[in-house]
Short mmCIF file of C-alpha atoms and ligand atoms in Angstrom, two decimals:
data_model
loop_
_atom_site.label_atom_id
_atom_site.label_comp_id
_atom_site.label_asym_id
_atom_site.label_seq_id
_atom_site.Cartn_x
_atom_site.Cartn_y
_atom_site.Cartn_z
CA UNK A 19 110.16 92.51 113.45
CA UNK A 20 112.75 94.75 114.83
CA UNK A 21 112.07 94.54 118.51
CA UNK A 22 114.34 92.49 120.83
CA UNK A 23 112.36 90.32 123.09
CA UNK A 24 113.42 88.09 126.10
CA UNK A 25 116.01 89.34 128.50
CA UNK A 26 116.74 93.04 128.24
CA UNK A 27 120.08 93.69 126.65
CA UNK A 28 122.67 96.24 127.60
CA UNK A 29 125.80 97.74 126.31
CA UNK A 30 127.91 97.63 129.37
CA UNK A 31 131.07 99.39 128.31
CA UNK A 32 133.04 100.60 125.27
CA UNK A 33 136.75 100.90 124.13
CA UNK A 34 138.86 101.77 121.16
CA UNK A 35 142.33 101.37 119.86
CA UNK A 36 143.88 103.25 116.85
CA UNK A 37 147.20 102.71 115.05
CA UNK A 38 149.72 105.42 116.05
CA UNK A 39 150.66 106.68 112.61
CA UNK A 40 148.54 109.55 111.33
CA UNK A 41 148.28 109.91 107.48
CA UNK A 42 147.11 113.44 106.43
CA UNK A 43 145.78 114.47 103.24
CA UNK A 44 149.02 116.35 102.59
CA UNK A 45 150.77 113.07 103.07
CA UNK A 46 148.66 111.64 100.35
CA UNK A 47 149.21 114.59 97.92
CA UNK A 48 152.79 113.16 97.84
CA UNK A 49 151.67 109.64 97.07
CA UNK A 50 148.93 110.14 94.41
CA UNK A 51 147.56 112.90 92.19
CA UNK A 52 145.10 114.37 94.68
CA UNK A 53 144.66 117.44 96.82
CA UNK A 54 143.59 118.21 100.43
CA UNK A 55 140.90 120.42 98.92
CA UNK A 56 139.51 117.55 96.72
CA UNK A 57 139.52 114.97 99.64
CA UNK A 58 137.89 117.40 102.18
CA UNK A 59 135.25 118.63 99.75
CA UNK A 60 134.32 115.11 98.40
CA UNK A 61 134.63 113.28 101.60
CA UNK A 62 135.12 115.48 104.82
CA UNK A 63 138.16 113.48 105.77
CA UNK A 64 141.38 115.25 106.84
CA UNK A 65 143.38 112.49 108.20
CA UNK A 66 143.31 108.77 108.84
CA UNK A 67 145.32 106.12 110.84
CA UNK A 68 147.42 103.44 109.23
CA UNK A 69 148.55 100.25 111.00
CA UNK A 70 152.27 99.52 111.11
CA UNK A 71 154.29 96.44 112.11
CA UNK A 72 152.86 95.05 115.42
CA UNK A 73 149.48 96.63 114.87
CA UNK A 74 147.66 93.59 113.51
CA UNK A 75 143.91 93.42 113.28
CA UNK A 76 143.89 91.12 116.26
CA UNK A 77 146.21 93.23 118.25
CA UNK A 78 144.14 96.37 117.77
CA UNK A 79 140.89 94.36 118.32
CA UNK A 80 142.23 92.87 121.56
CA UNK A 81 143.37 96.19 122.85
CA UNK A 82 139.92 97.72 122.22
CA UNK A 83 138.14 94.73 123.89
CA UNK A 84 140.37 95.09 127.00
CA UNK A 85 139.45 98.69 127.21
CA UNK A 86 135.74 97.83 126.82
CA UNK A 87 135.95 95.22 129.47
CA UNK A 88 137.63 97.68 131.94
CA UNK A 89 134.78 100.20 131.10
CA UNK A 90 132.26 97.51 131.79
CA UNK A 91 133.81 96.05 134.93
CA UNK A 92 133.80 92.62 133.33
CA UNK A 93 136.72 90.24 133.49
CA UNK A 94 137.93 88.10 130.55
CA UNK A 95 136.70 84.89 132.44
CA UNK A 96 133.13 86.36 132.34
CA UNK A 97 133.02 86.56 128.46
CA UNK A 98 130.95 84.01 126.60
CA UNK A 99 131.41 84.97 123.07
CA UNK A 100 133.73 87.31 120.96
CA UNK A 101 132.34 88.44 117.73
CA UNK A 102 134.61 90.47 115.41
CA UNK A 103 133.15 92.48 112.53
CA UNK A 104 135.83 92.65 110.04
CA UNK A 105 136.56 92.86 106.30
CA UNK A 106 140.33 92.70 106.71
CA UNK A 107 141.01 89.77 108.96
CA UNK A 108 144.86 88.98 109.46
CA UNK A 109 144.28 85.61 107.72
CA UNK A 110 141.24 84.08 106.24
CA UNK A 111 141.55 81.56 108.91
CA UNK A 112 141.76 81.50 111.87
CA UNK A 113 139.37 84.30 112.24
CA UNK A 114 140.18 87.42 114.24
CA UNK A 115 137.53 86.47 116.97
CA UNK A 116 139.25 83.23 118.09
CA UNK A 117 142.71 84.84 117.99
CA UNK A 118 141.48 87.78 120.23
CA UNK A 119 139.85 85.04 122.58
CA UNK A 120 143.46 83.69 123.22
CA UNK A 121 145.00 87.10 123.48
CA UNK A 122 142.73 88.46 126.11
CA UNK A 123 142.58 85.15 127.97
CA UNK A 124 138.86 84.64 127.74
CA UNK A 125 139.06 81.12 128.70
CA UNK A 126 135.40 79.99 128.32
CA UNK A 127 134.54 82.20 125.38
CA UNK A 128 133.80 81.27 121.84
CA UNK A 129 135.05 83.53 118.94
CA UNK A 130 133.99 84.28 115.51
CA UNK A 131 134.05 86.99 112.66
CA UNK A 132 131.13 88.59 111.01
CA UNK A 133 132.11 89.48 107.44
CA UNK A 134 129.21 91.67 106.16
CA UNK A 135 130.82 94.73 104.78
CA UNK A 136 130.97 97.90 106.86
CA UNK A 137 127.93 96.84 109.02
CA UNK A 138 129.86 93.86 110.23
CA UNK A 139 130.02 95.10 113.77
CA UNK A 140 126.43 96.21 113.66
CA UNK A 141 125.45 92.82 112.50
CA UNK A 142 127.57 91.35 115.29
CA UNK A 143 125.79 93.55 117.88
CA UNK A 144 122.45 92.33 116.52
CA UNK A 145 123.59 88.69 116.76
CA UNK A 146 124.92 89.41 120.27
CA UNK A 147 121.50 90.93 121.25
CA UNK A 148 119.74 87.97 120.03
CA UNK A 149 121.94 85.61 121.91
CA UNK A 150 121.90 87.51 125.16
CA UNK A 151 118.09 88.18 125.09
CA UNK A 152 117.53 84.46 124.51
CA UNK A 153 119.98 83.31 127.16
CA UNK A 154 122.49 81.59 125.01
CA UNK A 155 125.13 84.04 126.23
CA UNK A 156 125.67 86.37 129.15
CA UNK A 157 128.56 88.64 128.25
CA UNK A 158 129.58 89.21 124.75
CA UNK A 159 132.41 91.35 123.42
CA UNK A 160 131.74 92.82 119.81
CA UNK A 161 134.56 94.34 118.11
CA UNK A 162 134.68 96.36 114.79
CA UNK A 163 138.42 96.07 113.62
CA UNK A 164 140.09 96.86 110.44
CA UNK A 165 143.56 96.94 108.95
CA UNK A 166 142.31 97.78 105.40
CA UNK A 167 145.41 99.59 104.36
CA UNK A 168 147.31 96.58 102.96
CA UNK A 169 144.15 95.66 101.01
CA UNK A 170 143.77 99.06 99.25
CA UNK A 171 145.78 99.87 96.35
CA UNK A 172 147.87 102.85 97.67
CA UNK A 173 148.29 104.26 94.25
CA UNK A 174 144.57 104.41 93.43
CA UNK A 175 143.46 107.90 94.37
CA UNK A 176 139.82 106.75 94.11
CA UNK A 177 139.99 104.52 97.29
CA UNK A 178 143.32 105.11 99.15
CA UNK A 179 142.23 108.65 100.40
CA UNK A 180 138.93 107.32 101.91
CA UNK A 181 139.92 104.47 104.12
CA UNK A 182 141.57 104.12 107.53
CA UNK A 183 142.59 101.52 110.07
CA UNK A 184 141.36 101.06 113.61
CA UNK A 185 139.35 99.13 116.13
CA UNK A 186 136.56 99.66 118.74
CA UNK A 187 134.60 97.44 120.94
CA UNK A 188 131.69 97.05 123.35
CA UNK A 189 130.78 94.56 125.91
CA UNK A 190 127.13 93.61 125.75
CA UNK A 191 125.25 91.57 128.44
CA UNK A 192 121.96 91.52 130.37
CA UNK A 193 120.93 95.06 130.86
CA UNK A 194 121.58 96.72 134.13
CA UNK A 195 120.66 100.13 135.65
CA UNK A 196 122.82 102.86 134.21
CA UNK A 197 123.82 100.82 131.03
CA UNK A 198 122.69 101.60 127.48
CA UNK A 199 119.88 99.40 126.40
CA UNK A 200 119.52 97.84 122.95
CA UNK A 201 115.72 97.74 122.09
CA UNK A 202 115.49 97.17 118.34
CA UNK A 203 117.63 95.82 115.42
CA UNK A 204 117.31 95.13 111.75
CA UNK A 205 119.63 93.82 109.15
CA UNK A 206 119.44 93.77 105.32
CA UNK A 207 121.29 92.75 102.18
CA UNK A 208 120.98 93.30 98.58
CA UNK A 209 123.19 90.82 96.83
CA UNK A 210 122.22 91.84 93.40
CA UNK A 211 124.35 94.99 93.99
CA UNK A 212 127.39 93.06 95.17
CA UNK A 213 129.58 94.27 92.44
CA UNK A 214 129.61 97.71 93.76
CA UNK A 215 132.26 97.00 96.39
CA UNK A 216 134.40 93.93 96.14
CA UNK A 217 137.69 92.17 96.89
CA UNK A 218 137.84 89.73 93.93
CA UNK A 219 141.45 88.17 93.85
CA UNK A 220 143.48 85.92 96.02
CA UNK A 221 140.60 83.72 97.14
CA UNK A 222 138.69 80.63 95.91
CA UNK A 223 137.11 82.35 92.88
CA UNK A 224 140.36 83.81 91.62
CA UNK A 225 143.25 82.01 93.45
CA UNK A 226 146.47 84.13 93.67
CA UNK A 227 148.15 84.13 90.43
CA UNK A 228 150.58 86.26 88.24
CA UNK A 229 147.32 87.41 86.59
CA UNK A 230 145.72 88.48 89.84
CA UNK A 231 148.74 90.35 91.04
CA UNK A 232 149.23 91.97 87.57
CA UNK A 233 145.76 93.14 87.44
CA UNK A 234 145.57 94.06 91.16
CA UNK A 235 142.61 91.84 91.79
CA UNK A 236 143.95 91.55 95.44
CA UNK A 237 142.85 95.09 96.24
CA UNK A 238 139.48 96.54 97.10
CA UNK A 239 137.46 97.76 94.16
CA UNK A 240 134.77 100.24 94.39
CA UNK A 241 132.30 101.96 92.14
CA UNK A 242 132.11 105.09 94.35
CA UNK A 243 129.57 107.03 92.43
CA UNK A 244 127.08 103.84 92.42
CA UNK A 245 127.68 103.36 96.09
CA UNK A 246 126.77 106.99 96.63
CA UNK A 247 123.57 106.74 94.65
CA UNK A 248 122.52 103.44 96.17
CA UNK A 249 123.08 104.48 99.79
CA UNK A 250 121.36 108.00 99.37
CA UNK A 251 118.33 106.51 97.68
CA UNK A 252 117.84 103.40 99.92
CA UNK A 253 118.84 104.62 103.54
CA UNK A 254 116.24 107.37 104.20
CA UNK A 255 113.26 105.41 103.41
CA UNK A 256 114.75 102.27 105.10
CA UNK A 257 115.65 104.32 108.25
CA UNK A 258 112.23 105.93 108.40
CA UNK A 259 110.46 102.58 108.20
CA UNK A 260 112.83 101.34 110.80
CA UNK A 261 111.88 104.18 113.20
CA UNK A 262 108.30 103.34 112.44
CA UNK A 263 108.75 99.58 113.41
CA UNK A 264 110.47 100.85 116.62
CA UNK A 265 107.22 102.99 117.41
CA UNK A 266 109.08 106.29 117.18
CA UNK A 267 109.29 109.24 114.77
CA UNK A 268 112.72 110.26 113.32
CA UNK A 269 112.35 113.48 115.31
CA UNK A 270 112.46 111.42 118.54
CA UNK A 271 116.01 110.16 117.88
CA UNK A 272 118.48 112.33 119.90
CA UNK A 273 121.76 110.97 118.16
CA UNK A 274 122.18 109.46 114.84
CA UNK A 275 125.28 107.43 114.40
CA UNK A 276 125.99 106.67 110.72
CA UNK A 277 128.55 104.73 109.26
CA UNK A 278 131.43 107.17 108.87
CA UNK A 279 132.08 106.73 105.15
CA UNK A 280 131.79 110.07 103.79
CA UNK A 281 130.26 113.36 105.10
CA UNK A 282 128.51 114.02 101.88
CA UNK A 283 126.55 110.69 102.20
CA UNK A 284 125.58 111.55 105.63
CA UNK A 285 124.58 115.06 104.66
CA UNK A 286 122.41 113.63 101.72
CA UNK A 287 120.66 111.27 104.13
CA UNK A 288 120.11 113.90 106.66
CA UNK A 289 118.71 116.39 104.04
CA UNK A 290 116.28 113.77 102.87
CA UNK A 291 115.11 112.93 106.32
CA UNK A 292 115.12 116.40 107.77
CA UNK A 293 117.72 115.46 110.42
CA UNK A 294 119.62 118.41 111.77
CA UNK A 295 123.44 117.81 111.55
CA UNK A 296 123.77 118.85 115.14
CA UNK A 297 122.24 115.57 115.90
CA UNK A 298 124.73 113.46 114.14
CA UNK A 299 127.96 112.12 115.49
CA UNK A 300 130.87 112.74 113.16
CA UNK A 301 134.53 111.51 113.56
CA UNK A 302 135.29 110.60 109.94
CA UNK A 303 137.31 113.78 109.58
CA UNK A 304 139.92 112.22 111.84
CA UNK A 305 139.72 108.49 110.96
CA UNK A 306 138.35 108.27 107.49
CA UNK A 307 136.27 105.32 106.59
CA UNK A 308 137.23 102.63 109.04
CA UNK A 309 134.59 100.09 107.64
CA UNK A 310 133.33 97.81 110.44
CA UNK A 311 135.12 99.68 113.17
CA UNK A 312 133.40 102.94 112.26
CA UNK A 313 130.15 102.85 114.10
CA UNK A 314 131.89 101.48 117.18
CA UNK A 315 134.50 104.26 117.16
CA UNK A 316 131.68 106.86 116.85
CA UNK A 317 129.62 105.17 119.66
CA UNK A 318 132.73 105.02 121.92
CA UNK A 319 133.70 108.71 121.23
CA UNK A 320 130.21 109.91 121.66
CA UNK A 321 130.04 108.35 125.24
CA UNK A 322 133.63 109.53 126.07
CA UNK A 323 132.78 113.04 124.95
CA UNK A 324 129.51 112.94 127.00
CA UNK A 325 127.44 113.71 123.89
CA UNK A 326 125.11 111.03 124.88
CA UNK A 327 123.06 111.69 128.02
CA UNK A 328 120.90 109.52 130.26
CA UNK A 329 117.42 108.94 128.68
CA UNK A 330 118.36 109.56 125.03
CA UNK A 331 117.58 107.62 121.92
CA UNK A 332 120.49 106.71 119.75
CA UNK A 333 120.02 105.22 116.23
CA UNK A 334 122.95 103.50 114.89
CA UNK A 335 123.06 102.58 111.13
CA UNK A 336 125.61 101.35 108.56
CA UNK A 337 125.86 100.22 104.97
CA UNK A 338 128.69 98.74 102.90
CA UNK A 339 129.88 95.83 100.70
CA UNK A 340 127.23 93.18 99.88
CA UNK A 341 125.46 95.49 99.70
CA UNK A 342 124.34 95.25 103.30
CA UNK A 343 122.76 97.73 105.67
CA UNK A 344 121.12 97.77 109.02
CA UNK A 345 120.00 99.66 111.98
CA UNK A 346 119.84 99.37 115.70
CA UNK A 347 118.04 101.54 118.35
CA UNK A 348 119.56 102.08 121.65
CA UNK A 349 118.25 104.03 124.70
CA UNK A 350 120.87 105.49 127.12
N1 COA B 422 141.64 113.19 94.15
C1 COA B 422 141.54 114.06 93.02
N2 COA B 422 140.64 113.65 92.03
C2 COA B 422 140.07 112.46 92.23
C3 COA B 422 140.29 111.57 93.26
C4 COA B 422 141.19 112.00 94.23
N3 COA B 422 141.36 111.27 95.33
N4 COA B 422 139.59 110.53 93.18
C5 COA B 422 138.86 110.57 92.08
N5 COA B 422 139.13 111.73 91.38
C6 COA B 422 138.67 112.22 90.14
C7 COA B 422 138.14 111.31 89.14
O1 COA B 422 139.24 110.70 88.56
C8 COA B 422 137.24 112.07 88.29
O2 COA B 422 138.02 112.81 87.38
P1 COA B 422 137.57 113.05 85.81
O3 COA B 422 136.29 113.80 86.00
O4 COA B 422 138.64 113.61 85.27
O5 COA B 422 137.31 111.55 85.40
C9 COA B 422 136.71 113.08 89.24
O6 COA B 422 137.65 113.22 90.42
C10 COA B 422 135.24 112.77 89.82
O7 COA B 422 135.36 111.41 90.15
P2 COA B 422 134.00 110.74 90.69
O8 COA B 422 134.50 109.36 91.09
O9 COA B 422 132.88 111.17 89.86
O10 COA B 422 133.97 111.62 92.00
P3 COA B 422 132.72 111.75 92.94
O11 COA B 422 132.26 113.05 93.17
O12 COA B 422 131.66 110.63 92.83
O13 COA B 422 133.42 111.44 94.57
C11 COA B 422 133.75 109.50 95.99
C12 COA B 422 134.22 110.23 94.58
C13 COA B 422 134.39 108.12 96.02
C14 COA B 422 134.19 110.42 97.08
C15 COA B 422 132.20 109.54 95.95
O14 COA B 422 131.69 108.70 94.86
C16 COA B 422 131.67 108.81 97.25
O15 COA B 422 131.77 109.31 98.27
N6 COA B 422 131.18 107.57 97.10
C17 COA B 422 130.76 106.70 98.10
C18 COA B 422 131.87 105.79 98.46
C19 COA B 422 131.77 105.20 99.93
O16 COA B 422 131.18 105.71 100.80
N7 COA B 422 132.09 103.88 100.00
C20 COA B 422 132.16 103.21 101.13
C21 COA B 422 131.05 102.42 101.23
S1 COA B 422 131.27 101.30 102.74
#
């Protein structure tokens, strides 16, 4: 059941933090055998950000969390939990969540990471919604934060052109007048497809060795074509069913926030679901695929740009390594 019961749950504020360095498609033309035309045509991406020294995953996450707290009018001392959706933690442990807890001085908060492919932050928001609705937590910071660039083979043109770094956050808490309200959420996984996107080397299954380095097992591996097929086949029916379980039709959704992986995937989903592109939030042209940060960045920018108006329905969905996917309905 997708409906969130118990205490009404709100999104009280949002924030974001991007690395300063911009990498354009023409920069990448100097790095690998690619072209601006190919990248734009196949992905819709024009530029992305790349973290430099001092811009760790935790530093970006903490900066975005501070902005979200300012926006929400909530102090660090009021935070009960920090959930960071990430696939590129600075270290396997400690997680980014506990490090952010220390950086922002959230004295009484817990901290943890959700590693669930690109939907990590959406899964984190769903967990936060459950915790707030049931009364375990009052205020929860959920961050999507990625520094994927060191985990990507910068000589592999199949992946290095697609991904970008960045972080965005929201503060969730008991719903109050004027805040967005989270009403429904659902999360799925299909572990039988786990080979489509993976990071095989340097961990327990394949500890770092000369071989893992030589064979570049410590970089993201993706079968882009299979991912494309899987997502454009599964997501339309899944999202239509999700709408039904929320008691609405797809036409009643005012804004669709999709995982910003690739414009062609989004267009394919919209074509299959008859969603006008004018109702879709797009920022992947400027940031690329920022993995778990992507839906958070899009949500924050859609609020900042006043795309989202009072009384509208926003459907947020994501997909990624696992394969995982999920959806959340929010009313503004
Ligand atoms: N620049 C130029 N050529 C490139 C290239 C690049 N950056 N990357 C791949 N190519 C080449 C390939 O080598 C191939 O050449 P060949 O025909 O000589 O073998 C050709 O382009 C087509 O490759 P293919 O992989 O079939 O391209 P595609 O149309 O499937 O597009 C993706 C590739 C990755 C853009 C596309 O599959 C995709 O969007 N997949 C989804 C990925 C995704 O969203 N992942 C994130 C999930 S969270």
